[in-house]
CSV table of C-alpha atoms in Angstrom, one decimal:
chain,number,residue,atom,x,y,z
A,1,UNK,CA,-101.8,-112.9,2.7
A,2,UNK,CA,-104.2,-110.4,4.0
A,3,UNK,CA,-104.2,-107.2,2.0
A,4,UNK,CA,-103.9,-105.1,5.1
A,5,UNK,CA,-101.4,-107.2,7.0
A,6,UNK,CA,-98.3,-105.4,5.8
A,7,UNK,CA,-99.4,-102.0,7.0
A,8,UNK,CA,-101.0,-102.7,10.3
A,9,UNK,CA,-99.5,-103.0,13.8
A,10,UNK,CA,-99.7,-105.9,16.2
A,11,UNK,CA,-103.2,-104.8,17.4
A,12,UNK,CA,-104.5,-104.6,13.8
A,13,UNK,CA,-104.6,-100.8,13.7
A,14,UNK,CA,-103.3,-99.2,10.5
A,15,UNK,CA,-99.8,-97.8,10.8
A,16,UNK,CA,-100.1,-94.1,10.2
A,17,UNK,CA,-97.2,-91.9,9.3
A,18,UNK,CA,-96.5,-89.0,11.6
A,19,UNK,CA,-96.9,-86.5,8.7
A,20,UNK,CA,-100.4,-87.9,8.0
A,21,UNK,CA,-101.3,-87.5,11.7
A,22,UNK,CA,-100.0,-83.9,11.8
A,23,UNK,CA,-101.9,-82.9,8.7
A,24,UNK,CA,-105.1,-84.6,10.0
A,25,UNK,CA,-104.6,-82.7,13.3
A,26,UNK,CA,-104.4,-79.4,11.5
A,27,UNK,CA,-107.4,-80.3,9.3
A,28,UNK,CA,-109.5,-81.2,12.4
A,29,UNK,CA,-108.6,-78.2,14.6
A,30,UNK,CA,-106.7,-75.4,12.8
A,31,UNK,CA,-107.7,-75.1,9.1
A,32,UNK,CA,-110.9,-73.2,9.7
A,33,UNK,CA,-109.3,-71.0,12.4
A,34,UNK,CA,-107.5,-68.8,9.8
A,35,UNK,CA,-103.9,-67.8,10.4
A,36,UNK,CA,-103.4,-69.6,13.6
A,37,UNK,CA,-100.3,-71.5,14.8
A,38,UNK,CA,-100.1,-74.3,17.4
A,39,UNK,CA,-97.5,-74.6,20.1
A,40,UNK,CA,-95.2,-77.6,19.4
A,41,UNK,CA,-95.8,-78.9,22.9
A,42,UNK,CA,-99.6,-79.1,22.2
A,43,UNK,CA,-98.9,-81.0,19.0
A,44,UNK,CA,-96.6,-83.4,20.8
A,45,UNK,CA,-99.3,-84.0,23.5
A,46,UNK,CA,-102.1,-84.8,21.0
A,47,UNK,CA,-100.0,-87.1,18.8
A,48,UNK,CA,-98.6,-88.8,21.8
A,49,UNK,CA,-102.2,-89.8,22.6
A,50,UNK,CA,-102.1,-92.0,19.4
A,51,UNK,CA,-98.7,-93.4,20.1
A,52,UNK,CA,-96.3,-91.1,18.2
A,53,UNK,CA,-93.1,-90.3,20.1
A,54,UNK,CA,-92.0,-86.7,20.9
A,55,UNK,CA,-88.8,-87.2,18.7
A,56,UNK,CA,-90.9,-88.4,15.8
A,57,UNK,CA,-93.2,-85.4,16.1
A,58,UNK,CA,-90.4,-82.9,16.3
A,59,UNK,CA,-88.5,-84.3,13.3
A,60,UNK,CA,-91.8,-84.4,11.3
A,61,UNK,CA,-92.5,-80.8,12.1
A,62,UNK,CA,-89.0,-79.8,10.9
A,63,UNK,CA,-89.4,-81.8,7.7
A,64,UNK,CA,-92.8,-80.3,7.0
A,65,UNK,CA,-91.3,-76.8,7.4
A,66,UNK,CA,-88.6,-77.7,4.9
A,67,UNK,CA,-91.1,-79.1,2.5
A,68,UNK,CA,-93.2,-75.9,2.6
A,69,UNK,CA,-96.2,-77.5,4.4
A,70,UNK,CA,-95.8,-75.6,7.7
A,71,UNK,CA,-94.3,-72.3,8.8
A,72,UNK,CA,-93.0,-71.6,12.3
A,73,UNK,CA,-92.8,-68.6,14.5
A,74,UNK,CA,-91.0,-68.3,17.8
A,75,UNK,CA,-92.6,-66.5,20.8
A,76,UNK,CA,-90.2,-66.4,23.7
A,77,UNK,CA,-89.1,-70.0,24.3
A,78,UNK,CA,-92.0,-71.5,22.5
A,79,UNK,CA,-92.3,-72.4,18.8
A,80,UNK,CA,-95.6,-72.2,17.0
A,81,UNK,CA,-96.4,-74.0,13.8
A,82,UNK,CA,-99.0,-72.9,11.2
A,83,UNK,CA,-100.2,-74.0,7.8
A,84,UNK,CA,-98.7,-72.7,4.6
A,85,UNK,CA,-101.2,-71.9,1.7
A,86,UNK,CA,-100.0,-75.0,-0.1
A,87,UNK,CA,-100.8,-77.2,2.9
A,88,UNK,CA,-104.2,-75.5,3.4
A,89,UNK,CA,-105.0,-76.4,-0.2
A,90,UNK,CA,-104.1,-80.0,0.4
A,91,UNK,CA,-106.3,-80.2,3.5
A,92,UNK,CA,-109.3,-78.5,1.7
A,93,UNK,CA,-109.0,-81.1,-1.1
A,94,UNK,CA,-108.9,-83.9,1.5
A,95,UNK,CA,-111.9,-82.3,3.2
A,96,UNK,CA,-113.9,-82.3,0.0
A,97,UNK,CA,-113.1,-86.0,-0.5
A,98,UNK,CA,-114.2,-86.8,3.0
A,99,UNK,CA,-117.2,-84.7,3.6
A,100,UNK,CA,-118.6,-83.9,0.1
A,101,UNK,CA,-117.7,-86.5,-2.4
A,102,UNK,CA,-117.9,-89.6,-0.2
A,103,UNK,CA,-116.5,-93.0,-0.9
A,104,UNK,CA,-119.4,-94.3,-3.0
A,105,UNK,CA,-119.8,-93.0,-6.6
A,106,UNK,CA,-123.5,-93.2,-7.3
A,107,UNK,CA,-123.8,-90.2,-9.8
A,108,UNK,CA,-121.5,-91.3,-12.6
A,109,UNK,CA,-122.7,-89.9,-16.0
A,110,UNK,CA,-121.1,-92.7,-18.1
A,111,UNK,CA,-118.2,-90.6,-19.3
A,112,UNK,CA,-114.5,-91.2,-19.0
A,113,UNK,CA,-111.4,-89.1,-19.0
A,114,UNK,CA,-108.5,-90.5,-21.0
A,115,UNK,CA,-104.9,-89.2,-20.4
A,116,UNK,CA,-102.1,-90.2,-22.6
A,117,UNK,CA,-98.4,-89.3,-22.1
A,118,UNK,CA,-95.0,-90.1,-23.6
A,119,UNK,CA,-92.0,-89.0,-21.6
A,120,UNK,CA,-88.3,-89.3,-22.4
A,121,UNK,CA,-86.8,-92.4,-20.9
A,122,UNK,CA,-84.5,-90.4,-18.6
A,123,UNK,CA,-87.5,-88.6,-17.0
A,124,UNK,CA,-88.0,-91.2,-14.3
A,125,UNK,CA,-88.8,-88.7,-11.6
A,126,UNK,CA,-91.4,-86.9,-13.7
A,127,UNK,CA,-93.0,-90.2,-14.7
A,128,UNK,CA,-93.2,-91.2,-11.1
A,129,UNK,CA,-94.7,-87.9,-10.0
A,130,UNK,CA,-97.2,-87.9,-12.8
A,131,UNK,CA,-98.3,-91.5,-12.0
A,132,UNK,CA,-98.6,-90.7,-8.3
A,133,UNK,CA,-100.7,-87.6,-8.9
A,134,UNK,CA,-102.9,-89.5,-11.4
A,135,UNK,CA,-103.5,-92.3,-8.9
A,136,UNK,CA,-104.5,-89.7,-6.2
A,137,UNK,CA,-106.9,-88.3,-8.8
A,138,UNK,CA,-108.6,-91.6,-9.4
A,139,UNK,CA,-106.9,-92.7,-12.6
A,140,UNK,CA,-106.0,-96.3,-13.4
A,141,UNK,CA,-103.5,-97.5,-16.0
A,142,UNK,CA,-105.4,-98.8,-19.1
A,143,UNK,CA,-101.9,-99.2,-20.7
A,144,UNK,CA,-98.5,-98.0,-19.6
A,145,UNK,CA,-98.9,-94.5,-21.2
A,146,UNK,CA,-102.7,-94.4,-21.3
A,147,UNK,CA,-104.7,-93.7,-18.1
A,148,UNK,CA,-108.4,-93.5,-17.5
A,149,UNK,CA,-110.7,-92.1,-14.8
A,150,UNK,CA,-114.5,-92.1,-14.4
A,151,UNK,CA,-116.3,-88.9,-15.2
A,152,UNK,CA,-114.8,-85.5,-16.1
A,153,UNK,CA,-111.5,-85.3,-14.3
A,154,UNK,CA,-109.8,-81.9,-14.5
A,155,UNK,CA,-106.1,-82.6,-14.7
A,156,UNK,CA,-104.9,-79.3,-16.1
A,157,UNK,CA,-103.5,-78.2,-12.8
A,158,UNK,CA,-101.6,-81.4,-12.3
A,159,UNK,CA,-100.1,-81.4,-15.7
A,160,UNK,CA,-99.1,-77.7,-15.6
A,161,UNK,CA,-97.7,-78.0,-12.1
A,162,UNK,CA,-95.4,-80.8,-13.3
A,163,UNK,CA,-94.4,-78.9,-16.4
A,164,UNK,CA,-95.7,-81.6,-18.7
A,165,UNK,CA,-98.2,-79.7,-20.9
A,166,UNK,CA,-96.3,-80.6,-24.1
A,167,UNK,CA,-96.1,-84.3,-23.2
A,168,UNK,CA,-99.7,-85.0,-22.2
A,169,UNK,CA,-103.0,-85.4,-24.2
A,170,UNK,CA,-106.4,-85.5,-22.5
A,171,UNK,CA,-109.7,-86.6,-24.0
A,172,UNK,CA,-113.2,-87.1,-22.6
A,173,UNK,CA,-115.2,-89.9,-24.1
A,174,UNK,CA,-117.8,-92.7,-23.6
A,175,UNK,CA,-117.1,-96.4,-24.0
A,176,UNK,CA,-118.6,-98.3,-26.9
A,177,UNK,CA,-121.3,-100.8,-26.2
A,178,UNK,CA,-119.0,-103.8,-26.8
A,179,UNK,CA,-116.6,-102.6,-24.1
A,180,UNK,CA,-116.8,-104.7,-21.0
A,181,UNK,CA,-116.5,-101.9,-18.4
A,182,UNK,CA,-116.5,-104.3,-15.5
A,183,UNK,CA,-113.5,-106.2,-17.0
A,184,UNK,CA,-111.7,-102.9,-17.8
A,185,UNK,CA,-112.1,-101.8,-14.2
A,186,UNK,CA,-110.8,-105.1,-12.8
A,187,UNK,CA,-107.8,-104.9,-15.2
A,188,UNK,CA,-106.9,-101.2,-14.6
A,189,UNK,CA,-107.5,-100.9,-10.8
A,190,UNK,CA,-106.6,-102.8,-7.7
A,191,UNK,CA,-110.0,-103.5,-6.1
A,192,UNK,CA,-108.8,-106.0,-3.5
A,193,UNK,CA,-106.7,-103.6,-1.4
A,194,UNK,CA,-109.3,-100.8,-0.9
A,195,UNK,CA,-112.0,-103.5,-0.3
A,196,UNK,CA,-109.9,-105.1,2.4
A,197,UNK,CA,-109.2,-101.7,4.0
A,198,UNK,CA,-112.9,-100.8,4.0
A,199,UNK,CA,-113.8,-104.1,5.7
A,200,UNK,CA,-111.0,-103.6,8.3
A,201,UNK,CA,-112.1,-100.1,9.0
A,202,UNK,CA,-115.7,-101.1,9.6
A,203,UNK,CA,-114.7,-104.0,11.8
A,204,UNK,CA,-112.5,-101.6,14.0
A,205,UNK,CA,-115.0,-98.8,14.4
A,206,UNK,CA,-118.5,-100.2,14.0
A,207,UNK,CA,-119.1,-101.1,17.6
A,208,UNK,CA,-118.2,-97.6,18.9
A,209,UNK,CA,-115.7,-98.8,21.4
A,210,UNK,CA,-112.7,-97.0,19.8
A,211,UNK,CA,-114.7,-93.7,19.9
A,212,UNK,CA,-115.5,-94.0,23.6
A,213,UNK,CA,-112.1,-93.0,24.9
A,214,UNK,CA,-110.1,-89.8,24.6
A,215,UNK,CA,-112.1,-87.7,22.1
A,216,UNK,CA,-109.3,-85.7,20.5
A,217,UNK,CA,-107.3,-88.9,19.9
A,218,UNK,CA,-110.2,-90.9,18.7
A,219,UNK,CA,-111.2,-88.3,16.1
A,220,UNK,CA,-107.6,-87.9,15.0
A,221,UNK,CA,-107.2,-91.6,14.4
A,222,UNK,CA,-110.7,-91.9,12.9
A,223,UNK,CA,-110.2,-89.2,10.2
A,224,UNK,CA,-106.6,-90.2,9.5
A,225,UNK,CA,-107.6,-93.9,9.0
A,226,UNK,CA,-110.5,-92.9,6.7
A,227,UNK,CA,-108.5,-90.5,4.6
A,228,UNK,CA,-105.8,-93.2,4.2
A,229,UNK,CA,-108.4,-95.4,2.6
A,230,UNK,CA,-110.2,-92.9,0.4
A,231,UNK,CA,-107.1,-91.1,-0.9
A,232,UNK,CA,-106.2,-94.3,-2.8
A,233,UNK,CA,-109.8,-95.2,-3.8
A,234,UNK,CA,-110.6,-94.1,-7.3
A,235,UNK,CA,-114.4,-93.8,-6.6
A,236,UNK,CA,-115.3,-96.1,-9.4
A,237,UNK,CA,-119.0,-96.3,-10.6
A,238,UNK,CA,-120.8,-98.3,-8.0
A,239,UNK,CA,-122.9,-100.1,-10.7
A,240,UNK,CA,-119.7,-101.7,-12.0
A,241,UNK,CA,-118.3,-102.8,-8.7
A,242,UNK,CA,-119.2,-106.0,-6.8
A,243,UNK,CA,-122.7,-105.9,-5.3
A,244,UNK,CA,-121.4,-106.2,-1.8
A,245,UNK,CA,-118.8,-103.5,-2.2
A,246,UNK,CA,-117.9,-102.6,1.4
A,247,UNK,CA,-117.3,-98.9,1.0
A,248,UNK,CA,-121.0,-98.0,1.6
A,249,UNK,CA,-121.1,-99.8,5.0
A,250,UNK,CA,-117.7,-98.4,6.0
A,251,UNK,CA,-118.8,-94.9,5.1
A,252,UNK,CA,-121.9,-95.1,7.2
A,253,UNK,CA,-119.7,-96.2,10.1
A,254,UNK,CA,-117.3,-93.3,9.5
A,255,UNK,CA,-120.0,-90.7,9.3
A,256,UNK,CA,-121.8,-91.9,12.4
A,257,UNK,CA,-118.6,-92.0,14.4
A,258,UNK,CA,-117.5,-88.6,13.1
A,259,UNK,CA,-120.8,-87.1,14.3
A,260,UNK,CA,-120.3,-88.6,17.7
A,261,UNK,CA,-116.7,-87.4,18.2
A,262,UNK,CA,-116.9,-83.9,16.6
A,263,UNK,CA,-118.3,-82.0,19.6
A,264,UNK,CA,-116.2,-83.7,22.3
A,265,UNK,CA,-113.0,-83.4,20.3
A,266,UNK,CA,-113.6,-79.7,19.6
A,267,UNK,CA,-114.3,-79.1,23.3
A,268,UNK,CA,-111.1,-80.9,24.3
A,269,UNK,CA,-109.1,-79.0,21.7
A,270,UNK,CA,-110.2,-75.7,23.2
A,271,UNK,CA,-109.0,-76.9,26.6
A,272,UNK,CA,-105.6,-78.4,25.7
A,273,UNK,CA,-104.3,-76.6,22.6
A,274,UNK,CA,-102.2,-73.5,23.0
A,275,UNK,CA,-102.5,-71.4,19.9
A,276,UNK,CA,-101.8,-67.9,18.6
A,277,UNK,CA,-102.4,-65.7,15.6
A,278,UNK,CA,-99.2,-65.8,13.5
A,279,UNK,CA,-97.7,-62.7,11.9
A,280,UNK,CA,-98.3,-62.4,8.1
A,281,UNK,CA,-95.7,-64.4,6.2
């Protein structure tokens, strides 16, 4: 079965969660504006352009407020939503992954970060949370309680935030010569899924047709689709990946399309978004 078949719609487009689209929208148009809120009607309008229903947007905004990702402020009969500091940090991290680090790791120094943990059997939630955060940070499972990531991965914030300092050990090391790094990578990470997603992304966006329509909708879907791929890509050393690794070509397509859509999307955002400066929290 196609690795992307289970998470695409009938047209082949990736199925994007409303929260992903809302966060991408804020990253595109609000993050750098400071303490600004956006009228809910404007958010409904923009997400409607990519097929998200009004009901889905409204329920997503409420959930994001409850989760501490958004804050809201009423002005007359209108409700405005702005980012919390926590959400802003998440978006800045995503921005660094998109615009600074890129999808192709060509500057690996040969080192690895090893993280070992042993948690009580009853700590299922903590174990799930730790594994999820490690996966997001590029780690793969060498063994059940021993995870590895290329380069110097700083996981102190993750471990402390989860309250697991006493249960985690972290080392930085280099592999011995007899270690088959290519084999280790194939055993510790799923390469087929991100490869299939890169190929599908490039096939969807390379000809420029998707970027030729509504600019604010095109850029929203472009960035959301790209972030969906790279957030689960561990950025493994390119020299230990297949020679035809599709991330490079997909990244070229993304960056070219991002340049094409940036100006028109910003112009449209100024025209259609109703915003205001929120009161200090």
